[in-house]
mmCIF file of C-alpha atoms and ligand atoms in Angstrom:
data_model
loop_
_atom_site.group_PDB
_atom_site.id
_atom_site.type_symbol
_atom_site.label_atom_id
_atom_site.label_comp_id
_atom_site.label_asym_id
_atom_site.label_seq_id
_atom_site.Cartn_x
_atom_site.Cartn_y
_atom_site.Cartn_z
ATOM 1 C CA MET A 29 -2.567 18.611 -4.649
ATOM 2 C CA LYS A 30 -4.701 16.137 -6.347
ATOM 3 C CA HIS A 31 -1.815 13.263 -7.576
ATOM 4 C CA PHE A 32 1.321 12.876 -5.257
ATOM 5 C CA LEU A 33 4.438 11.976 -8.252
ATOM 6 C CA GLU A 34 7.643 13.277 -6.875
ATOM 7 C CA ILE A 35 7.873 14.698 -3.219
ATOM 8 C CA ASP A 36 7.675 18.769 -4.135
ATOM 9 C CA ASP A 37 4.224 18.200 -5.331
ATOM 10 C CA LEU A 38 3.803 19.052 -1.417
ATOM 11 C CA SER A 39 5.069 22.224 -0.289
ATOM 12 C CA LYS A 40 7.380 22.559 2.791
ATOM 13 C CA GLU A 41 4.393 23.234 5.127
ATOM 14 C CA GLU A 42 2.488 20.421 3.433
ATOM 15 C CA ILE A 43 5.363 17.864 4.107
ATOM 16 C CA ALA A 44 5.379 19.066 7.574
ATOM 17 C CA GLU A 45 1.663 18.698 8.117
ATOM 18 C CA VAL A 46 1.824 15.071 6.365
ATOM 19 C CA LEU A 47 4.381 14.462 8.949
ATOM 20 C CA ASP A 48 2.077 15.739 11.830
ATOM 21 C CA LEU A 49 -0.674 14.006 10.201
ATOM 22 C CA SER A 50 1.467 10.512 10.451
ATOM 23 C CA GLU A 51 1.531 10.510 14.169
ATOM 24 C CA LEU A 52 -1.960 10.718 14.991
ATOM 25 C CA VAL A 53 -2.712 7.925 17.495
ATOM 26 C CA ALA A 54 -6.345 7.855 16.824
ATOM 27 C CA PRO A 55 -6.647 9.090 13.146
ATOM 28 C CA PRO A 56 -10.278 9.673 11.625
ATOM 29 C CA ARG A 57 -11.213 6.587 9.284
ATOM 30 C CA VAL A 58 -11.309 8.397 6.414
ATOM 31 C CA LEU A 59 -11.330 5.571 4.074
ATOM 32 C CA SER A 60 -14.189 3.820 5.223
ATOM 33 C CA ASP A 61 -16.226 2.608 2.213
ATOM 34 C CA MET A 62 -13.718 3.281 0.049
ATOM 35 C CA SER A 63 -10.933 0.873 -1.631
ATOM 36 C CA VAL A 64 -7.483 1.711 -2.682
ATOM 37 C CA GLY A 65 -5.755 -0.144 -5.675
ATOM 38 C CA LEU A 66 -2.190 -0.662 -5.060
ATOM 39 C CA VAL A 67 -0.066 -1.978 -8.658
ATOM 40 C CA PHE A 68 3.026 -3.171 -8.995
ATOM 41 C CA GLU A 69 5.379 -3.601 -11.797
ATOM 42 C CA LYS A 70 8.281 -4.284 -9.863
ATOM 43 C CA PRO A 71 8.772 -6.441 -6.261
ATOM 44 C CA SER A 72 8.073 -4.735 -2.908
ATOM 45 C CA LEU A 73 7.891 -5.824 0.385
ATOM 46 C CA ARG A 74 7.658 -2.592 2.436
ATOM 47 C CA THR A 75 5.642 -0.257 0.040
ATOM 48 C CA ARG A 76 3.608 -3.333 -1.092
ATOM 49 C CA ASN A 77 2.985 -4.293 3.575
ATOM 50 C CA SER A 78 2.926 -0.296 4.611
ATOM 51 C CA SER A 79 0.455 0.631 2.111
ATOM 52 C CA GLU A 80 -2.220 -2.132 3.005
ATOM 53 C CA ALA A 81 -1.457 -1.707 6.535
ATOM 54 C CA ALA A 82 -2.134 2.337 6.268
ATOM 55 C CA VAL A 83 -5.337 1.982 3.993
ATOM 56 C CA TYR A 84 -6.310 -0.898 6.691
ATOM 57 C CA GLN A 85 -5.945 1.268 9.614
ATOM 58 C CA LEU A 86 -8.018 4.433 8.271
ATOM 59 C CA GLY A 87 -10.927 2.196 7.649
ATOM 60 C CA GLY A 88 -10.615 1.057 3.574
ATOM 61 C CA LEU A 89 -9.972 -1.485 1.616
ATOM 62 C CA PRO A 90 -6.523 -2.064 -0.063
ATOM 63 C CA VAL A 91 -6.569 -4.049 -3.685
ATOM 64 C CA SER A 92 -2.820 -4.776 -4.581
ATOM 65 C CA MET A 93 -1.984 -6.044 -7.910
ATOM 66 C CA VAL A 94 1.547 -7.604 -8.261
ATOM 67 C CA SER A 95 3.994 -7.888 -11.063
ATOM 68 C CA GLY A 96 2.653 -9.261 -14.548
ATOM 69 C CA GLU A 97 -1.085 -9.390 -13.563
ATOM 70 C CA VAL A 98 -2.271 -6.044 -14.802
ATOM 71 C CA GLY A 99 0.142 -5.847 -17.485
ATOM 72 C CA ILE A 100 0.525 -2.413 -18.123
ATOM 73 C CA ASP A 101 1.220 -1.344 -22.124
ATOM 74 C CA LYS A 102 0.961 -5.180 -22.572
ATOM 75 C CA ARG A 103 -2.584 -5.982 -21.947
ATOM 76 C CA GLU A 104 -4.146 -2.802 -21.999
ATOM 77 C CA SER A 105 -2.584 0.615 -21.736
ATOM 78 C CA ALA A 106 -1.515 2.419 -19.152
ATOM 79 C CA GLU A 107 -4.684 4.898 -19.765
ATOM 80 C CA ASP A 108 -7.068 2.014 -19.753
ATOM 81 C CA VAL A 109 -5.637 0.724 -16.686
ATOM 82 C CA ALA A 110 -5.898 4.291 -15.091
ATOM 83 C CA ARG A 111 -9.307 4.937 -16.092
ATOM 84 C CA THR A 112 -10.549 1.290 -14.809
ATOM 85 C CA LEU A 113 -9.305 1.627 -11.830
ATOM 86 C CA ALA A 114 -9.999 4.916 -11.067
ATOM 87 C CA SER A 115 -14.066 4.010 -11.358
ATOM 88 C CA TYR A 116 -13.510 1.822 -8.373
ATOM 89 C CA HIS A 117 -11.268 3.190 -6.198
ATOM 90 C CA GLY A 118 -10.361 6.731 -4.201
ATOM 91 C CA PHE A 119 -6.927 6.173 -4.426
ATOM 92 C CA ILE A 120 -4.264 4.293 -7.082
ATOM 93 C CA GLY A 121 -0.852 3.738 -5.856
ATOM 94 C CA ALA A 122 1.388 2.642 -8.553
ATOM 95 C CA ARG A 123 4.962 1.317 -8.870
ATOM 96 C CA VAL A 124 6.328 1.573 -11.892
ATOM 97 C CA PHE A 125 9.031 0.759 -14.092
ATOM 98 C CA ALA A 126 9.034 3.854 -16.160
ATOM 99 C CA HIS A 127 8.189 7.181 -14.434
ATOM 100 C CA SER A 128 6.088 8.779 -17.423
ATOM 101 C CA THR A 129 3.670 6.064 -17.040
ATOM 102 C CA LEU A 130 2.485 7.755 -13.790
ATOM 103 C CA GLY A 131 2.030 10.946 -15.803
ATOM 104 C CA ARG A 132 -0.121 9.458 -17.847
ATOM 105 C CA MET A 133 -2.809 7.416 -15.786
ATOM 106 C CA ALA A 134 -2.819 10.569 -13.812
ATOM 107 C CA LYS A 135 -3.823 12.722 -17.249
ATOM 108 C CA ALA A 136 -6.091 10.073 -18.110
ATOM 109 C CA ILE A 137 -8.115 10.164 -14.836
ATOM 110 C CA ASP A 138 -7.862 13.921 -15.328
ATOM 111 C CA ALA A 139 -9.389 14.070 -18.643
ATOM 112 C CA ALA A 140 -11.888 11.482 -17.401
ATOM 113 C CA GLY A 141 -13.134 13.694 -14.562
ATOM 114 C CA SER A 142 -12.716 11.305 -11.757
ATOM 115 C CA GLU A 143 -11.693 12.477 -8.445
ATOM 116 C CA THR A 144 -9.133 9.594 -7.914
ATOM 117 C CA GLY A 145 -5.841 10.407 -6.963
ATOM 118 C CA ILE A 146 -2.530 8.862 -7.774
ATOM 119 C CA ILE A 147 0.509 8.245 -5.777
ATOM 120 C CA ASN A 148 3.878 7.019 -7.073
ATOM 121 C CA LEU A 149 5.066 3.858 -4.960
ATOM 122 C CA LEU A 150 8.503 4.022 -6.925
ATOM 123 C CA SER A 151 9.344 4.842 -10.414
ATOM 124 C CA ASP A 152 12.620 4.771 -12.051
ATOM 125 C CA HIS A 153 13.133 8.642 -11.249
ATOM 126 C CA SER A 154 11.858 9.149 -7.707
ATOM 127 C CA HIS A 155 10.344 7.452 -4.680
ATOM 128 C CA PRO A 156 8.456 9.877 -2.718
ATOM 129 C CA CYS A 157 6.851 8.196 -0.086
ATOM 130 C CA GLN A 158 9.999 6.883 0.902
ATOM 131 C CA ALA A 159 11.515 10.173 1.206
ATOM 132 C CA LEU A 160 8.516 11.069 3.437
ATOM 133 C CA ALA A 161 9.426 8.148 6.009
ATOM 134 C CA ASP A 162 12.995 9.504 5.006
ATOM 135 C CA LEU A 163 11.878 12.966 6.514
ATOM 136 C CA ALA A 164 9.859 11.609 9.523
ATOM 137 C CA THR A 165 12.668 9.645 10.960
ATOM 138 C CA ILE A 166 15.649 12.729 10.372
ATOM 139 C CA ARG A 167 12.898 14.939 11.994
ATOM 140 C CA ASN A 168 12.235 12.664 14.780
ATOM 141 C CA HIS A 169 16.444 12.513 15.398
ATOM 142 C CA PHE A 170 17.670 16.092 14.338
ATOM 143 C CA GLY A 171 14.806 18.072 13.762
ATOM 144 C CA PHE A 172 15.050 20.117 10.801
ATOM 145 C CA ARG A 173 17.611 22.446 12.279
ATOM 146 C CA PRO A 174 19.352 24.166 9.613
ATOM 147 C CA GLY A 175 22.735 23.219 9.123
ATOM 148 C CA VAL A 176 22.017 19.200 10.092
ATOM 149 C CA LYS A 177 23.869 17.274 7.017
ATOM 150 C CA VAL A 178 22.542 14.807 5.161
ATOM 151 C CA ALA A 179 25.052 12.470 3.036
ATOM 152 C CA PHE A 180 23.975 9.906 0.444
ATOM 153 C CA ILE A 181 26.530 7.505 -0.611
ATOM 154 C CA GLY A 182 25.975 5.604 -3.990
ATOM 155 C CA ASP A 183 24.148 5.829 -7.130
ATOM 156 C CA SER A 184 22.512 8.971 -8.100
ATOM 157 C CA ASN A 185 18.821 7.025 -8.160
ATOM 158 C CA ASN A 186 15.480 7.525 -7.756
ATOM 159 C CA VAL A 187 15.793 7.278 -3.565
ATOM 160 C CA ALA A 188 18.612 9.904 -3.760
ATOM 161 C CA ARG A 189 16.424 12.300 -5.918
ATOM 162 C CA SER A 190 13.455 12.239 -3.772
ATOM 163 C CA LEU A 191 15.538 12.412 -0.700
ATOM 164 C CA THR A 192 17.817 15.230 -2.233
ATOM 165 C CA ILE A 193 14.533 17.550 -3.038
ATOM 166 C CA GLY A 194 12.868 16.721 0.211
ATOM 167 C CA CYS A 195 15.852 17.383 2.851
ATOM 168 C CA LEU A 196 16.619 20.757 0.728
ATOM 169 C CA MET A 197 12.879 21.896 0.553
ATOM 170 C CA MET A 198 13.152 21.499 4.850
ATOM 171 C CA GLY A 199 16.280 23.286 4.742
ATOM 172 C CA LEU A 200 19.041 20.454 5.488
ATOM 173 C CA VAL A 201 22.512 20.273 4.035
ATOM 174 C CA VAL A 202 22.546 17.894 0.991
ATOM 175 C CA ALA A 203 26.100 15.777 -0.018
ATOM 176 C CA VAL A 204 25.961 13.658 -2.385
ATOM 177 C CA GLY A 205 28.805 11.052 -3.078
ATOM 178 C CA SER A 206 28.626 9.102 -6.270
ATOM 179 C CA PRO A 207 31.168 7.497 -8.538
ATOM 180 C CA GLU A 208 31.924 9.669 -11.386
ATOM 181 C CA SER A 209 29.661 8.295 -13.946
ATOM 182 C CA TYR A 210 26.798 7.684 -11.561
ATOM 183 C CA GLY A 211 25.781 11.497 -10.272
ATOM 184 C CA PHE A 212 23.226 13.729 -11.065
ATOM 185 C CA ASP A 213 23.689 15.445 -14.583
ATOM 186 C CA ASP A 214 24.348 19.292 -14.351
ATOM 187 C CA ALA A 215 20.852 20.552 -15.001
ATOM 188 C CA GLU A 216 19.743 18.628 -11.878
ATOM 189 C CA ARG A 217 22.501 19.716 -9.899
ATOM 190 C CA ALA A 218 21.507 23.109 -10.883
ATOM 191 C CA ARG A 219 17.752 22.447 -10.143
ATOM 192 C CA PHE A 220 19.234 21.263 -6.552
ATOM 193 C CA GLN A 221 21.226 24.354 -5.943
ATOM 194 C CA ALA A 222 18.719 26.207 -6.512
ATOM 195 C CA LEU A 223 16.755 24.646 -3.500
ATOM 196 C CA GLY A 224 19.324 25.192 -1.104
ATOM 197 C CA SER A 225 22.918 23.798 0.179
ATOM 198 C CA VAL A 226 23.938 20.852 -1.536
ATOM 199 C CA THR A 227 27.206 19.632 -3.008
ATOM 200 C CA PHE A 228 28.472 16.580 -5.190
ATOM 201 C CA PHE A 229 31.538 14.546 -4.694
ATOM 202 C CA SER A 230 33.401 11.673 -6.589
ATOM 203 C CA ASP A 231 35.266 10.503 -3.237
ATOM 204 C CA PRO A 232 32.632 9.278 -0.365
ATOM 205 C CA GLY A 233 34.608 10.536 2.692
ATOM 206 C CA ARG A 234 34.421 13.924 1.183
ATOM 207 C CA ALA A 235 30.662 13.634 1.213
ATOM 208 C CA VAL A 236 30.736 11.890 4.588
ATOM 209 C CA ASP A 237 32.655 14.412 6.340
ATOM 210 C CA GLY A 238 30.854 15.886 9.336
ATOM 211 C CA ALA A 239 27.212 14.252 8.306
ATOM 212 C CA GLN A 240 24.876 13.700 11.139
ATOM 213 C CA VAL A 241 22.642 11.579 8.760
ATOM 214 C CA VAL A 242 24.703 9.028 6.102
ATOM 215 C CA TYR A 243 22.134 7.157 3.706
ATOM 216 C CA THR A 244 22.909 4.353 1.349
ATOM 217 C CA ASP A 245 20.644 2.338 -1.296
ATOM 218 C CA VAL A 246 21.203 -0.425 -3.838
ATOM 219 C CA TRP A 247 23.715 0.015 -6.197
ATOM 220 C CA ALA A 248 21.726 -1.405 -9.163
ATOM 221 C CA SER A 249 18.202 -0.387 -8.929
ATOM 222 C CA MET A 250 15.243 -2.441 -10.110
ATOM 223 C CA GLY A 251 15.304 -2.755 -13.787
ATOM 224 C CA LYS A 252 18.997 -2.393 -14.046
ATOM 225 C CA GLU A 253 20.035 -5.797 -12.616
ATOM 226 C CA GLU A 254 21.789 -6.609 -15.544
ATOM 227 C CA GLU A 255 24.594 -3.872 -15.098
ATOM 228 C CA HIS A 256 25.166 -5.094 -11.064
ATOM 229 C CA GLN A 257 28.405 -7.079 -11.895
ATOM 230 C CA GLN A 258 29.907 -3.861 -13.948
ATOM 231 C CA ARG A 259 28.613 -1.595 -10.660
ATOM 232 C CA LEU A 260 30.163 -3.821 -8.452
ATOM 233 C CA ARG A 261 33.550 -3.025 -9.949
ATOM 234 C CA ASP A 262 32.709 0.883 -10.544
ATOM 235 C CA PHE A 263 31.284 1.402 -6.762
ATOM 236 C CA VAL A 264 34.482 -0.071 -4.972
ATOM 237 C CA GLY A 265 35.373 2.566 -2.329
ATOM 238 C CA PHE A 266 31.516 3.606 -1.613
ATOM 239 C CA THR A 267 30.500 0.587 0.761
ATOM 240 C CA VAL A 268 29.070 2.414 3.948
ATOM 241 C CA ASP A 269 31.267 0.662 6.422
ATOM 242 C CA SER A 270 32.736 1.485 9.868
ATOM 243 C CA ASP A 271 35.777 3.460 8.307
ATOM 244 C CA LEU A 272 33.539 5.514 6.222
ATOM 245 C CA MET A 273 31.344 5.984 9.144
ATOM 246 C CA SER A 274 34.513 7.406 10.907
ATOM 247 C CA ARG A 275 34.203 10.685 9.126
ATOM 248 C CA ALA A 276 30.674 11.244 9.806
ATOM 249 C CA SER A 277 29.826 13.171 12.993
ATOM 250 C CA GLU A 278 29.712 11.221 16.255
ATOM 251 C CA ASP A 279 26.114 11.156 16.702
ATOM 252 C CA ALA A 280 25.504 10.373 13.185
ATOM 253 C CA ILE A 281 22.429 7.821 12.295
ATOM 254 C CA VAL A 282 22.611 5.467 9.178
ATOM 255 C CA MET A 283 19.724 5.429 6.990
ATOM 256 C CA HIS A 284 18.885 2.637 3.997
ATOM 257 C CA CYS A 285 15.552 2.342 2.328
ATOM 258 C CA LEU A 286 16.224 -1.501 2.302
ATOM 259 C CA PRO A 287 16.898 -4.055 0.808
ATOM 260 C CA ALA A 288 19.999 -3.865 1.644
ATOM 261 C CA HIS A 289 22.956 -5.751 0.165
ATOM 262 C CA ASP A 290 25.584 -7.067 2.642
ATOM 263 C CA GLY A 291 29.029 -5.892 1.703
ATOM 264 C CA GLU A 292 28.098 -3.955 -1.286
ATOM 265 C CA GLU A 293 26.294 -0.718 -0.605
ATOM 266 C CA ILE A 294 26.465 -1.212 3.245
ATOM 267 C CA SER A 295 28.472 -3.684 5.717
ATOM 268 C CA ARG A 296 26.212 -5.860 7.878
ATOM 269 C CA GLU A 297 28.088 -4.241 10.692
ATOM 270 C CA VAL A 298 26.970 -0.840 10.234
ATOM 271 C CA LEU A 299 23.517 -2.033 9.375
ATOM 272 C CA GLU A 300 23.084 -3.753 12.728
ATOM 273 C CA SER A 301 25.074 -0.709 14.688
ATOM 274 C CA ALA A 302 23.505 1.377 17.192
ATOM 275 C CA ALA A 303 23.716 4.086 14.691
ATOM 276 C CA SER A 304 21.501 2.389 12.286
ATOM 277 C CA VAL A 305 17.715 3.730 12.235
ATOM 278 C CA VAL A 306 16.705 1.421 9.555
ATOM 279 C CA TRP A 307 13.885 -0.489 11.697
ATOM 280 C CA GLU A 308 12.586 2.694 12.390
ATOM 281 C CA GLN A 309 12.572 4.064 8.906
ATOM 282 C CA ALA A 310 11.021 1.403 7.525
ATOM 283 C CA ARG A 311 8.220 1.478 10.240
ATOM 284 C CA ASN A 312 7.335 5.128 9.414
ATOM 285 C CA ARG A 313 6.933 3.787 5.977
ATOM 286 C CA MET A 314 3.204 2.927 7.344
ATOM 287 C CA ASN A 315 3.287 5.885 9.327
ATOM 288 C CA VAL A 316 3.782 8.505 6.691
ATOM 289 C CA MET A 317 1.241 6.377 4.036
ATOM 290 C CA ARG A 318 -1.311 7.346 6.619
ATOM 291 C CA GLY A 319 -0.385 10.960 7.075
ATOM 292 C CA LEU A 320 -0.251 11.009 3.076
ATOM 293 C CA PHE A 321 -3.977 9.343 2.922
ATOM 294 C CA LEU A 322 -5.320 11.865 5.675
ATOM 295 C CA PHE A 323 -3.248 14.789 3.796
ATOM 296 C CA MET A 324 -4.891 14.015 0.465
ATOM 297 C CA SER A 325 -8.265 13.266 2.147
ATOM 298 C CA GLY A 326 -8.320 16.901 2.816
ATOM 299 C CA VAL A 327 -7.516 16.022 6.668
ATOM 300 C CA ARG A 328 -5.294 18.818 8.647
ATOM 301 C CA PRO A 329 -3.055 18.721 11.598
ATOM 302 C CA ARG A 330 -4.355 20.985 14.783
ATOM 303 C CA SER A 331 -2.618 24.234 14.451
HETATM 304 N N1 CP B 412 11.899 0.551 0.644
HETATM 305 C C1 CP B 412 11.121 0.166 -0.350
HETATM 306 O O1 CP B 412 10.285 0.815 -1.096
HETATM 307 O O2 CP B 412 11.312 -1.476 -0.070
HETATM 308 P P1 CP B 412 10.434 -2.496 -1.053
HETATM 309 O O3 CP B 412 10.982 -2.446 -2.404
HETATM 310 O O4 CP B 412 10.473 -3.658 -0.432
HETATM 311 O O5 CP B 412 8.858 -1.626 -1.070
HETATM 312 N N1 NVA B 413 16.366 2.303 -5.739
HETATM 313 C C1 NVA B 413 16.222 1.257 -5.450
HETATM 314 C C2 NVA B 413 14.878 1.310 -4.318
HETATM 315 C C3 NVA B 413 14.351 -0.261 -3.735
HETATM 316 C C4 NVA B 413 13.142 0.149 -2.474
HETATM 317 C C5 NVA B 413 15.091 0.477 -6.915
HETATM 318 O O1 NVA B 413 14.589 1.403 -7.326
HETATM 319 O O2 NVA B 413 15.354 -0.361 -6.922
#
């Protein structure tokens, strides 16, 4: 795998290898004498900090570029940005509005014969680095035991998509609860169903019934802020609060990629409850970035 644009760019076995590498206490400094370019078209706290920290821990130099600074397709084309950055950096991480931008960047780099790999740091379509951290967190609590049920409640967005694919690949059971017009379309549902056991509900309670993992994310993702007020109305009943959590398994954990919005997709009470593993999940963002850089540099865990 040269570029990491979606979670299924890795196989099931490779995901497990990345998670194993994430746990290495003294990882080889595979990025020494190397820099990594991190481009952000949208704001970030966790992704930027966890990526920079991981690069530093592996001996490399992170170079972050934020919001309008680069001007992808404004100041110059995505292709020209990619080819320029690839001439400096061993890896390019990019957080973009349009997922297609990542594909264009990867294609331009490949056509130029560069070895540099592109890593998706979130697009409108997917958030695979988040999914790796989510899988690391779930594995820590439940393992990848068949029958463990993960319920995603909220907008069928980038985070939901990568999480669903990743969980199904690892053999977990998935339930997605979204308001009627915010669900995955039929083609995606069929694609997910081909991967494993997944069901779709417009009643959040039914999605959460008996789940070991209850996951939620913002109702209006970055780029959809103007829909916020409409979505507040459309998502009534989809707040992950103690009422909804009473439908989950007794040992259920609560997950959120963050940032959280109190009283909207999650109540503060649930976010701060003993079931909440959101800080562990945030810390795992850094660990899996280390694992991913190690894996993409050719390191494999000892069997
Ligand atoms: N979860 C996540 O990607 O957070 P940031 O947007 O702060 O990077
Ligand atoms: N779905 C959210 C995730 C933020 C980390 C967004 O795209 O804004």
